[in-house]
Amino acid sequence: MTETRGWATHGPKQKLELFSYNDGPLGPEEVEIAVEYCGLCHSDLSIINNDWAISQYPTVPGHEAVGKIVGIGEQVKGLKIGQRVGVGWNAGSCMHCHQCMTGNNNLCAEAAPTIVGHHGGFADKVRAHWVWAIPLPDALDIAGAGPLLCGGITVFSPLLTFGVKPTDHVGVVGIGGLGHMGLKFANAWGCEVTAFTSNPAKTDEAKGFGAHRVVSSRDSGDMQKIANSLDLLIVTVNTPLDWPALLKTLKPNGRMHVVGAVLEPMPIAAFDLISGQKSVSGSPTGGPTAIATMLEFAARHHIVPQVEHFPMSKVNDALEHLASGKARYRIVLDADFV
Ligand SMILES: [Zn+2]
Ligand SMILES: [Zn+2]
């Protein structure tokens, strides 16, 4: 078994350093993937910093890995050596619970995150249960595909889960790594799309990503102008907002769906939900079938995230770029181990 080389942090808020490790024999249901590209997601930063108090060190972050299969366990089905696959937030799940058996493996109580208690994709190799190694369609731009595997499925999942129709009106709050992909997906889905941003300088770009109109997420008066117009609002930011004002942009039966990890509680008045029969919900990434569906949709509609590339050896610069809010709009690390 050869050594794996990865970029690891040995404690909260420390810089990543080159780290060698040996994960032992490949499990019978596992594949090993030679990483070509790995997206850098805000959750990597949260795990590096132990923001969610679940980190285990040393941590090798990276959960938007794209590469070719180089090792295959004896019970792996449907995959072969040399095949190009992607691994997202989860690298495994129990495969026998109700959630796993109904394709909602991301909701499995034993779902195993790729970067918690498991070495992630900022490495020359990464492992996953074969179910979570999702084949990439040939038509997809491989160098830009990484961010679809976590960020992409996170904003695509509500469109699938809630049966959004092309006649629906969809809002996306926060035009960053997640949000810009949300605009692209909702537009390709056929919906009328509203972007909410706190940064007026992003207006033209938001329209370029597929928004039909752009509203300030900080100006309650601006939101008031589009009251009662949206069926679904996908919230991608991780900072508190004027939740009552956002809820008022929904039509009766509308839904505000949260995918950004806002750590502060969200104060919501019961009557704001009751009067228009509105819902507030959330979801974590998506299951393998949903990811495969999203990749097929992205390939067919030529949807790729807008990315900036850094060599993986410059991962600390890339993390700083992300932390300072300068990423436009998503970062991909190109594996450059020699
Ligand atoms: Zn399960
Ligand atoms: Zn992520």
mmCIF file with all atom_site columns, N, CA and C and ligand atoms in Angstrom, residues 41 43 63-64 89 150 330, ligand 2:
data_model
loop_
_atom_site.group_PDB
_atom_site.id
_atom_site.type_symbol
_atom_site.label_atom_id
_atom_site.label_alt_id
_atom_site.label_comp_id
_atom_site.label_asym_id
_atom_site.label_entity_id
_atom_site.label_seq_id
_atom_site.pdbx_PDB_ins_code
_atom_site.Cartn_x
_atom_site.Cartn_y
_atom_site.Cartn_z
_atom_site.occupancy
_atom_site.B_iso_or_equiv
_atom_site.pdbx_formal_charge
_atom_site.auth_seq_id
_atom_site.auth_comp_id
_atom_site.auth_asym_id
_atom_site.auth_atom_id
_atom_site.pdbx_PDB_model_num
ATOM   1  N  N  . CYS A 1 41  ? -14.355 24.524 -0.677 1.00 0.00 ? 41  CYS A N  1
ATOM   2  C  CA . CYS A 1 41  ? -15.703 24.908 -0.256 1.00 0.00 ? 41  CYS A CA 1
ATOM   3  C  C  . CYS A 1 41  ? -15.597 25.632 1.080  1.00 0.00 ? 41  CYS A C  1
ATOM   4  N  N  . SER A 1 43  ? -17.150 25.059 3.640  1.00 0.00 ? 43  SER A N  1
ATOM   5  C  CA . SER A 1 43  ? -17.173 24.061 4.720  1.00 0.00 ? 43  SER A CA 1
ATOM   6  C  C  . SER A 1 43  ? -15.773 23.542 5.046  1.00 0.00 ? 43  SER A C  1
ATOM   7  N  N  . HIS A 1 63  ? -13.537 18.263 -0.285 1.00 0.00 ? 63  HIS A N  1
ATOM   8  C  CA . HIS A 1 63  ? -14.657 17.335 -0.482 1.00 0.00 ? 63  HIS A CA 1
ATOM   9  C  C  . HIS A 1 63  ? -15.398 17.667 -1.775 1.00 0.00 ? 63  HIS A C  1
ATOM   10 N  N  . GLU A 1 64  ? -14.626 18.083 -2.777 1.00 0.00 ? 64  GLU A N  1
ATOM   11 C  CA . GLU A 1 64  ? -15.182 18.267 -4.121 1.00 0.00 ? 64  GLU A CA 1
ATOM   12 C  C  . GLU A 1 64  ? -14.134 17.722 -5.089 1.00 0.00 ? 64  GLU A C  1
ATOM   13 N  N  . TRP A 1 89  ? -19.408 15.810 -0.357 1.00 0.00 ? 89  TRP A N  1
ATOM   14 C  CA . TRP A 1 89  ? -19.353 15.973 1.102  1.00 0.00 ? 89  TRP A CA 1
ATOM   15 C  C  . TRP A 1 89  ? -19.261 14.628 1.819  1.00 0.00 ? 89  TRP A C  1
ATOM   16 N  N  . CYS A 1 150 ? -20.343 19.444 -4.173 1.00 0.00 ? 150 CYS A N  1
ATOM   17 C  CA . CYS A 1 150 ? -20.888 19.840 -2.867 1.00 0.00 ? 150 CYS A CA 1
ATOM   18 C  C  . CYS A 1 150 ? -21.756 21.072 -3.043 1.00 0.00 ? 150 CYS A C  1
ATOM   19 N  N  . ARG A 1 330 ? -15.879 30.503 -7.111 1.00 0.00 ? 330 ARG A N  1
ATOM   20 C  CA . ARG A 1 330 ? -15.546 29.244 -6.448 1.00 0.00 ? 330 ARG A CA 1
ATOM   21 C  C  . ARG A 1 330 ? -14.084 28.949 -6.786 1.00 0.00 ? 330 ARG A C  1
HETATM 22 ZN ZN . ZN  B 2 .   ? -18.873 21.771 0.708  1.00 0.00 ? 2   ZN  B ZN 1
#
